Amino acid sequence: MMQNKIISLDEHIIRSQRNLPYASGELSSLLRDIGLASKIVSREVNKAGLVDIAGRADVENQSGDDVQKLDMLANDLLISCLRNSGECCGIASEEEEDFKTIDTHKFSKYVVLFDPLDGSSNIDVNVSIGTIFAIYRRKTFDGECTKYDFLQKGVKQVAAGYVLYGSSTMLVYTTGRGVNGFTLDPSIGEFCLSHPNIEIPKSGKVYSVNQGNYNKYPRGARAYIDHCMNSGYSLRYIGSMVADVHRTLIKGGIFFYPATKSKPEGKLRLLYECNPLAMLIEGAGGKASNGRDRILEIEPHELHQRTPVFMGSPEMVEEAETYIREAELVAT
Ligand code: P6P
């Protein structure tokens, strides 16, 4: 039987570009370069157990976290691919304290922010990890990019996506016109369209939160967790945001990381974790908020800014927001 036509990531990007008004091909080229970097990272992640790159790299990143060797490799690979792409004038990474200008292309019109290997504490126990990326058009018009080109609300993202290094390697991205998933076929080295036009279920019966922090969460978040437990929902928490959000996107449910007493701004990063994933979740028909306000409307003030986050099936996020609102009314 004739095999269905394989649509590669490159082909899909080119087709999508035809629908982007005034697309000059630069964004398409940028997306293809990120796809290339992801294939190389996937190759290294899949052999991490075989060579000594899974261990700690004996350095710390700007957050003071131990950086694992694969983190650094993924970071360097993405920077190198983006530097060579010619379409990006600056990058910001979880692993870099400040943004980097790409001097050879300082007049290019896009900036890219990324978490090169999110969930890296799971690397040495072979649990899924991921890369998250966000692409913005620069705000400044000439010369080297500035931090203001990076400090933009999530609604200004022109594209966003993630790569999940799991039982298979998947790339999921959006340019604001639908969310599409591609699975890497290692035999041909191509990301092939496997999940066209992803739509998140309106509701679900899975909640995803670190229940171990229950006593540290605000009253509203605790009340919502009680509701989930009393409603017979299943708790699924991998501790790798890309994996938890991917499951939520495909199966429905809610992923949340509320503020805690030790992290009053939450743990997860706005610019290169929550914003890109929120663009995908909203693009698939879901909701993403900080418990009150839309994630994509939060004004950034610094590159590594954190935010509480509730994202997933719209009815479940709205329910969580109701519990939070009611708890605040009681508190006043
Ligand atoms: P906790 C991984 O370190 C990460 O940044 C996200 O991928 C994940 O969702 C979260 O932190 C897990 O944090 O506090 O539950 O271990």
Tab-separated table of C-alpha atoms and ligand atoms in Angstrom:
chain	number	residue	atom	x	y	z
A	1	MET	CA	0.000	0.000	0.000
A	2	MET	CA	1.284	3.454	-0.886
A	3	GLN	CA	2.796	4.995	2.251
A	4	ASN	CA	1.150	8.316	3.156
A	5	LYS	CA	3.289	11.201	1.920
A	6	ILE	CA	5.907	12.149	4.518
A	7	ILE	CA	5.846	15.877	5.270
A	8	SER	CA	9.200	16.917	6.681
A	9	LEU	CA	9.686	19.845	9.056
A	10	ASP	CA	11.499	21.766	6.329
A	11	GLU	CA	8.647	21.215	3.863
A	12	HIS	CA	6.055	22.172	6.472
A	13	ILE	CA	7.923	25.371	7.318
A	14	ILE	CA	8.171	26.315	3.643
A	15	ARG	CA	4.454	25.632	3.129
A	16	SER	CA	3.592	27.655	6.258
A	17	GLN	CA	5.751	30.507	5.034
A	18	ARG	CA	3.511	30.818	1.979
A	19	ASN	CA	0.689	31.706	4.396
A	20	LEU	CA	2.782	34.286	6.288
A	21	PRO	CA	2.241	37.708	4.749
A	22	TYR	CA	5.478	39.377	3.673
A	23	ALA	CA	7.468	36.370	4.920
A	24	SER	CA	10.958	36.869	3.607
A	25	GLY	CA	12.136	33.366	4.422
A	26	GLU	CA	14.311	34.479	7.333
A	27	LEU	CA	11.969	33.026	9.961
A	28	SER	CA	11.717	29.776	7.999
A	29	SER	CA	15.492	29.573	7.859
A	30	LEU	CA	15.728	30.233	11.608
A	31	LEU	CA	13.246	27.440	12.366
A	32	ARG	CA	15.146	25.053	10.141
A	33	ASP	CA	18.403	25.894	11.959
A	34	ILE	CA	16.781	25.201	15.320
A	35	GLY	CA	15.585	21.880	13.890
A	36	LEU	CA	19.160	21.057	12.877
A	37	ALA	CA	20.538	21.883	16.336
A	38	SER	CA	17.823	19.697	17.874
A	39	LYS	CA	18.840	16.701	15.759
A	40	ILE	CA	22.421	17.010	16.980
A	41	VAL	CA	21.310	17.435	20.617
A	42	SER	CA	19.058	14.397	20.189
A	43	ARG	CA	22.000	12.326	18.983
A	44	GLU	CA	24.071	13.356	22.026
A	45	VAL	CA	21.205	12.884	24.507
A	46	ASN	CA	20.518	9.403	23.162
A	47	LYS	CA	24.092	8.291	23.755
A	48	ALA	CA	24.620	10.177	27.029
A	49	GLY	CA	24.587	6.929	28.963
A	50	LEU	CA	27.369	5.529	26.804
A	51	VAL	CA	29.919	8.303	27.096
A	52	ASP	CA	30.951	10.507	29.939
A	53	ILE	CA	28.799	13.517	29.075
A	54	ALA	CA	25.866	12.758	31.364
A	55	GLY	CA	27.704	13.663	34.541
A	56	ARG	CA	27.939	17.048	36.175
A	57	ALA	CA	30.155	19.609	34.494
A	58	ASP	CA	31.398	21.017	37.820
A	59	VAL	CA	30.173	24.489	36.872
A	60	GLU	CA	27.107	26.460	37.919
A	61	ASN	CA	24.707	28.493	35.722
A	62	GLN	CA	23.433	31.958	36.561
A	63	SER	CA	20.802	30.445	38.875
A	64	GLY	CA	23.457	28.628	40.863
A	65	ASP	CA	22.214	25.245	39.602
A	66	ASP	CA	24.766	22.533	38.906
A	67	VAL	CA	25.131	22.443	35.134
A	68	GLN	CA	25.313	19.005	33.557
A	69	LYS	CA	27.652	18.490	30.627
A	70	LEU	CA	24.784	17.892	28.171
A	71	ASP	CA	23.324	21.246	29.188
A	72	MET	CA	26.510	22.942	28.100
A	73	LEU	CA	26.724	20.946	24.891
A	74	ALA	CA	23.118	21.775	23.977
A	75	ASN	CA	23.696	25.419	24.825
A	76	ASP	CA	26.831	25.639	22.681
A	77	LEU	CA	25.182	23.763	19.780
A	78	LEU	CA	22.167	26.049	19.718
A	79	ILE	CA	24.331	29.173	19.914
A	80	SER	CA	26.543	27.870	17.113
A	81	CYS	CA	23.604	26.955	14.812
A	82	LEU	CA	21.902	30.289	15.450
A	83	ARG	CA	25.154	32.166	14.922
A	84	ASN	CA	25.623	30.423	11.570
A	85	SER	CA	21.982	30.885	10.537
A	86	GLY	CA	22.509	34.535	9.679
A	87	GLU	CA	18.898	35.308	10.625
A	88	CYS	CA	19.398	36.037	14.323
A	89	CYS	CA	21.007	39.148	15.808
A	90	GLY	CA	20.997	37.995	19.433
A	91	ILE	CA	20.281	35.098	21.764
A	92	ALA	CA	19.427	34.651	25.441
A	93	SER	CA	19.764	31.326	27.229
A	94	GLU	CA	19.008	29.939	30.682
A	95	GLU	CA	22.671	28.963	30.769
A	96	GLU	CA	23.947	32.467	29.999
A	97	GLU	CA	23.833	35.277	32.570
A	98	ASP	CA	23.247	37.961	29.927
A	99	PHE	CA	22.104	38.015	26.291
A	100	LYS	CA	24.670	37.608	23.522
A	101	THR	CA	24.755	39.718	20.385
A	102	ILE	CA	25.671	37.923	17.164
A	103	ASP	CA	28.140	40.417	15.770
A	104	THR	CA	28.324	38.833	12.312
A	105	HIS	CA	24.571	39.418	11.878
A	106	LYS	CA	23.796	42.340	14.133
A	107	PHE	CA	21.308	43.750	11.599
A	108	SER	CA	19.211	40.571	11.357
A	109	LYS	CA	15.648	41.007	12.491
A	110	TYR	CA	15.078	38.172	14.980
A	111	VAL	CA	16.197	37.370	18.508
A	112	VAL	CA	15.910	33.872	20.013
A	113	LEU	CA	15.544	32.909	23.671
A	114	PHE	CA	15.895	29.301	24.766
A	115	ASP	CA	16.293	26.836	27.580
A	116	PRO	CA	18.757	24.465	25.914
A	117	LEU	CA	18.056	21.409	28.033
A	118	ASP	CA	15.204	21.804	30.478
A	119	GLY	CA	14.820	19.152	33.148
A	120	SER	CA	18.494	18.290	32.985
A	121	SER	CA	18.489	16.861	36.504
A	122	ASN	CA	16.690	13.918	34.849
A	123	ILE	CA	19.485	13.248	32.327
A	124	ASP	CA	21.375	10.701	34.402
A	125	VAL	CA	18.222	8.716	35.218
A	126	ASN	CA	17.142	8.538	31.567
A	127	VAL	CA	13.937	10.540	31.994
A	128	SER	CA	12.677	12.765	29.147
A	129	ILE	CA	14.172	16.253	28.874
A	130	GLY	CA	13.586	19.090	26.451
A	131	THR	CA	14.668	22.226	24.612
A	132	ILE	CA	12.330	25.234	24.639
A	133	PHE	CA	12.637	28.206	22.258
A	134	ALA	CA	10.951	31.544	21.614
A	135	ILE	CA	11.513	33.796	18.578
A	136	TYR	CA	10.781	37.541	18.565
A	137	ARG	CA	11.203	40.233	15.937
A	138	ARG	CA	13.672	42.784	17.369
A	139	LYS	CA	12.193	46.093	18.572
A	140	THR	CA	15.279	48.224	17.862
A	141	PHE	CA	15.915	49.100	14.218
A	142	ASP	CA	19.656	49.330	13.848
A	143	GLY	CA	22.960	48.485	15.452
A	144	GLU	CA	23.477	45.728	17.958
A	145	CYS	CA	20.418	44.312	19.697
A	146	THR	CA	19.736	45.507	23.220
A	147	LYS	CA	18.084	43.851	26.212
A	148	TYR	CA	14.805	45.543	25.202
A	149	ASP	CA	14.734	43.329	22.120
A	150	PHE	CA	14.445	40.391	24.543
A	151	LEU	CA	12.212	41.918	27.220
A	152	GLN	CA	9.003	41.629	25.178
A	153	LYS	CA	5.596	40.274	26.229
A	154	GLY	CA	4.814	36.730	25.090
A	155	VAL	CA	2.089	38.014	22.768
A	156	LYS	CA	4.894	39.429	20.620
A	157	GLN	CA	6.457	36.025	19.924
A	158	VAL	CA	6.496	35.283	16.173
A	159	ALA	CA	7.220	31.599	16.781
A	160	ALA	CA	7.717	29.225	19.706
A	161	GLY	CA	8.346	25.544	20.203
A	162	TYR	CA	9.948	22.730	22.096
A	163	VAL	CA	11.894	19.561	21.398
A	164	LEU	CA	11.159	16.565	23.633
A	165	TYR	CA	13.961	13.998	23.930
A	166	GLY	CA	11.929	11.011	25.087
A	167	SER	CA	11.052	7.531	23.800
A	168	SER	CA	11.222	9.351	20.483
A	169	THR	CA	12.427	12.873	19.722
A	170	MET	CA	9.591	15.267	18.886
A	171	LEU	CA	9.600	18.883	17.786
A	172	VAL	CA	6.378	20.869	18.336
A	173	TYR	CA	6.144	24.456	17.068
A	174	THR	CA	3.767	27.232	16.137
A	175	THR	CA	4.023	30.487	14.201
A	176	GLY	CA	0.602	31.514	15.502
A	177	ARG	CA	-1.321	29.532	12.907
A	178	GLY	CA	-1.895	26.144	14.510
A	179	VAL	CA	0.358	23.821	16.500
A	180	ASN	CA	2.098	20.965	14.713
A	181	GLY	CA	4.225	18.080	16.011
A	182	PHE	CA	7.040	16.291	14.198
A	183	THR	CA	8.723	13.025	15.168
A	184	LEU	CA	12.378	12.475	14.307
A	185	ASP	CA	12.941	9.463	12.050
A	186	PRO	CA	16.591	8.666	12.784
A	187	SER	CA	16.778	6.399	9.716
A	188	ILE	CA	16.399	9.425	7.424
A	189	GLY	CA	17.446	12.150	9.872
A	190	GLU	CA	14.205	14.051	9.293
A	191	PHE	CA	11.515	15.430	11.591
A	192	CYS	CA	8.318	14.072	10.007
A	193	LEU	CA	4.822	15.509	10.588
A	194	SER	CA	3.169	13.125	13.064
A	195	HIS	CA	0.741	15.364	15.015
A	196	PRO	CA	-0.883	17.871	12.610
A	197	ASN	CA	-3.027	20.693	14.043
A	198	ILE	CA	-2.828	19.671	17.703
A	199	GLU	CA	-5.901	20.690	19.749
A	200	ILE	CA	-5.887	20.296	23.536
A	201	PRO	CA	-8.981	18.643	25.102
A	202	LYS	CA	-11.238	21.225	26.751
A	203	SER	CA	-10.933	19.387	30.076
A	204	GLY	CA	-9.210	16.396	31.580
A	205	LYS	CA	-8.667	14.275	34.668
A	206	VAL	CA	-4.919	14.655	35.141
A	207	TYR	CA	-3.272	17.295	37.295
A	208	SER	CA	0.486	17.819	37.225
A	209	VAL	CA	2.153	19.562	40.175
A	210	ASN	CA	4.910	18.807	42.675
A	211	GLN	CA	2.611	17.644	45.453
A	212	GLY	CA	5.626	17.491	47.758
A	213	ASN	CA	5.485	21.282	47.987
A	214	TYR	CA	1.771	21.250	48.993
A	215	ASN	CA	2.326	22.900	52.372
A	216	LYS	CA	4.409	25.664	50.775
A	217	TYR	CA	1.764	26.703	48.232
A	218	PRO	CA	-0.687	29.594	48.738
A	219	ARG	CA	-4.158	28.734	50.066
A	220	GLY	CA	-5.851	28.923	46.635
A	221	ALA	CA	-3.412	26.470	45.035
A	222	ARG	CA	-3.838	24.087	47.982
A	223	ALA	CA	-7.638	24.336	47.659
A	224	TYR	CA	-7.407	23.484	43.964
A	225	ILE	CA	-5.139	20.490	44.665
A	226	ASP	CA	-7.675	19.294	47.275
A	227	HIS	CA	-10.377	19.615	44.593
A	228	CYS	CA	-8.306	17.522	42.140
A	229	MET	CA	-7.714	14.832	44.765
A	230	ASN	CA	-11.394	14.780	45.782
A	231	SER	CA	-12.459	14.596	42.129
A	232	GLY	CA	-10.518	11.403	41.562
A	233	TYR	CA	-8.070	12.989	39.141
A	234	SER	CA	-4.738	11.255	38.505
A	235	LEU	CA	-1.508	12.985	39.507
A	236	ARG	CA	1.205	12.777	36.846
A	237	TYR	CA	4.428	14.725	37.505
A	238	ILE	CA	7.709	13.973	35.738
A	239	GLY	CA	9.618	17.016	36.991
A	240	SER	CA	10.574	17.898	33.421
A	241	MET	CA	8.395	20.775	32.217
A	242	VAL	CA	8.537	19.914	28.511
A	243	ALA	CA	7.452	16.312	29.184
A	244	ASP	CA	4.661	17.340	31.580
A	245	VAL	CA	3.382	20.067	29.243
A	246	HIS	CA	3.599	17.782	26.177
A	247	ARG	CA	1.438	15.155	27.906
A	248	THR	CA	-0.977	17.903	28.948
A	249	LEU	CA	-1.135	19.231	25.361
A	250	ILE	CA	-1.870	15.814	23.862
A	251	LYS	CA	-4.058	14.215	26.563
A	252	GLY	CA	-5.570	17.240	28.307
A	253	GLY	CA	-5.127	18.170	31.956
A	254	ILE	CA	-3.394	20.958	33.849
A	255	PHE	CA	0.264	21.580	34.646
A	256	PHE	CA	1.035	24.088	37.358
A	257	TYR	CA	3.917	25.384	39.414
A	258	PRO	CA	2.522	27.899	41.942
A	259	ALA	CA	4.538	30.382	43.953
A	260	THR	CA	5.980	28.930	47.143
A	261	LYS	CA	7.200	30.581	50.348
A	262	SER	CA	10.822	30.132	49.206
A	263	LYS	CA	10.045	31.199	45.628
A	264	PRO	CA	7.327	33.900	45.867
A	265	GLU	CA	7.686	34.579	42.104
A	266	GLY	CA	7.434	30.863	41.307
A	267	LYS	CA	10.273	28.698	39.991
A	268	LEU	CA	9.739	28.592	36.230
A	269	ARG	CA	11.141	31.227	33.895
A	270	LEU	CA	8.827	33.590	32.000
A	271	LEU	CA	10.806	34.355	28.841
A	272	TYR	CA	12.206	30.997	27.765
A	273	GLU	CA	9.945	28.480	29.512
A	274	CYS	CA	6.445	29.806	30.260
A	275	ASN	CA	5.961	32.220	27.326
A	276	PRO	CA	6.856	29.782	24.515
A	277	LEU	CA	4.881	26.938	26.103
A	278	ALA	CA	1.957	29.302	26.716
A	279	MET	CA	1.947	30.273	23.017
A	280	LEU	CA	1.719	26.587	22.113
A	281	ILE	CA	-0.955	25.774	24.709
A	282	GLU	CA	-3.074	28.780	23.642
A	283	GLY	CA	-2.471	27.958	19.978
A	284	ALA	CA	-3.947	24.512	20.643
A	285	GLY	CA	-7.009	26.034	22.355
A	286	GLY	CA	-5.789	25.923	25.951
A	287	LYS	CA	-5.156	28.584	28.609
A	288	ALA	CA	-2.020	29.725	30.417
A	289	SER	CA	-1.988	32.121	33.373
A	290	ASN	CA	-0.103	32.918	36.540
A	291	GLY	CA	-3.271	32.041	38.437
A	292	ARG	CA	-4.807	35.401	37.637
A	293	ASP	CA	-3.279	37.071	34.582
A	294	ARG	CA	-2.582	35.681	31.097
A	295	ILE	CA	1.074	34.563	30.896
A	296	LEU	CA	1.502	36.099	27.428
A	297	GLU	CA	0.534	39.548	28.746
A	298	ILE	CA	3.029	39.629	31.641
A	299	GLU	CA	5.470	42.538	31.251
A	300	PRO	CA	9.071	41.254	31.500
A	301	HIS	CA	11.592	43.276	33.522
A	302	GLU	CA	14.606	40.991	33.418
A	303	LEU	CA	15.829	38.037	31.343
A	304	HIS	CA	15.593	35.335	34.029
A	305	GLN	CA	12.328	36.549	35.534
A	306	ARG	CA	10.225	33.811	37.163
A	307	THR	CA	6.441	33.429	37.259
A	308	PRO	CA	3.869	31.114	38.806
A	309	VAL	CA	2.200	29.163	36.000
A	310	PHE	CA	-1.059	27.255	35.435
A	311	MET	CA	-1.455	25.927	31.885
A	312	GLY	CA	-3.482	23.290	30.032
A	313	SER	CA	-7.124	22.472	29.292
A	314	PRO	CA	-9.072	25.745	29.441
A	315	GLU	CA	-11.816	24.473	31.757
A	316	MET	CA	-9.263	23.196	34.282
A	317	VAL	CA	-7.187	26.388	34.257
A	318	GLU	CA	-10.368	28.440	34.735
A	319	GLU	CA	-11.330	26.170	37.649
A	320	ALA	CA	-7.918	26.661	39.275
A	321	GLU	CA	-8.228	30.444	38.823
A	322	THR	CA	-11.634	30.325	40.535
A	323	TYR	CA	-10.189	28.567	43.586
A	324	ILE	CA	-7.356	31.110	43.722
A	325	ARG	CA	-9.771	34.059	43.408
A	326	GLU	CA	-12.079	32.706	46.102
A	327	ALA	CA	-9.130	32.137	48.456
A	328	GLU	CA	-8.040	35.739	47.951
A	329	LEU	CA	-11.566	36.974	48.753
A	330	VAL	CA	-11.575	34.984	51.979
A	331	ALA	CA	-8.135	36.332	52.859
A	332	THR	CA	-9.234	39.972	52.497
B	1	P6P	P1	10.676	20.726	41.076
B	1	P6P	C1	13.418	21.250	35.889
B	1	P6P	O1	14.445	21.537	36.811
B	1	P6P	C2	12.404	22.380	35.958
B	1	P6P	O2	13.001	23.591	35.611
B	1	P6P	C3	11.217	22.070	35.069
B	1	P6P	O3	11.557	21.357	33.931
B	1	P6P	C4	10.318	21.279	35.990
B	1	P6P	O4	8.944	21.405	35.649
B	1	P6P	C5	10.599	21.883	37.356
B	1	P6P	O5	11.904	22.485	37.283
B	1	P6P	C6	10.616	20.828	38.448
B	1	P6P	O6	10.828	21.522	39.667
B	1	P6P	O7	10.816	21.809	42.113
B	1	P6P	O8	9.290	20.108	41.076
B	1	P6P	O9	11.760	19.678	41.081
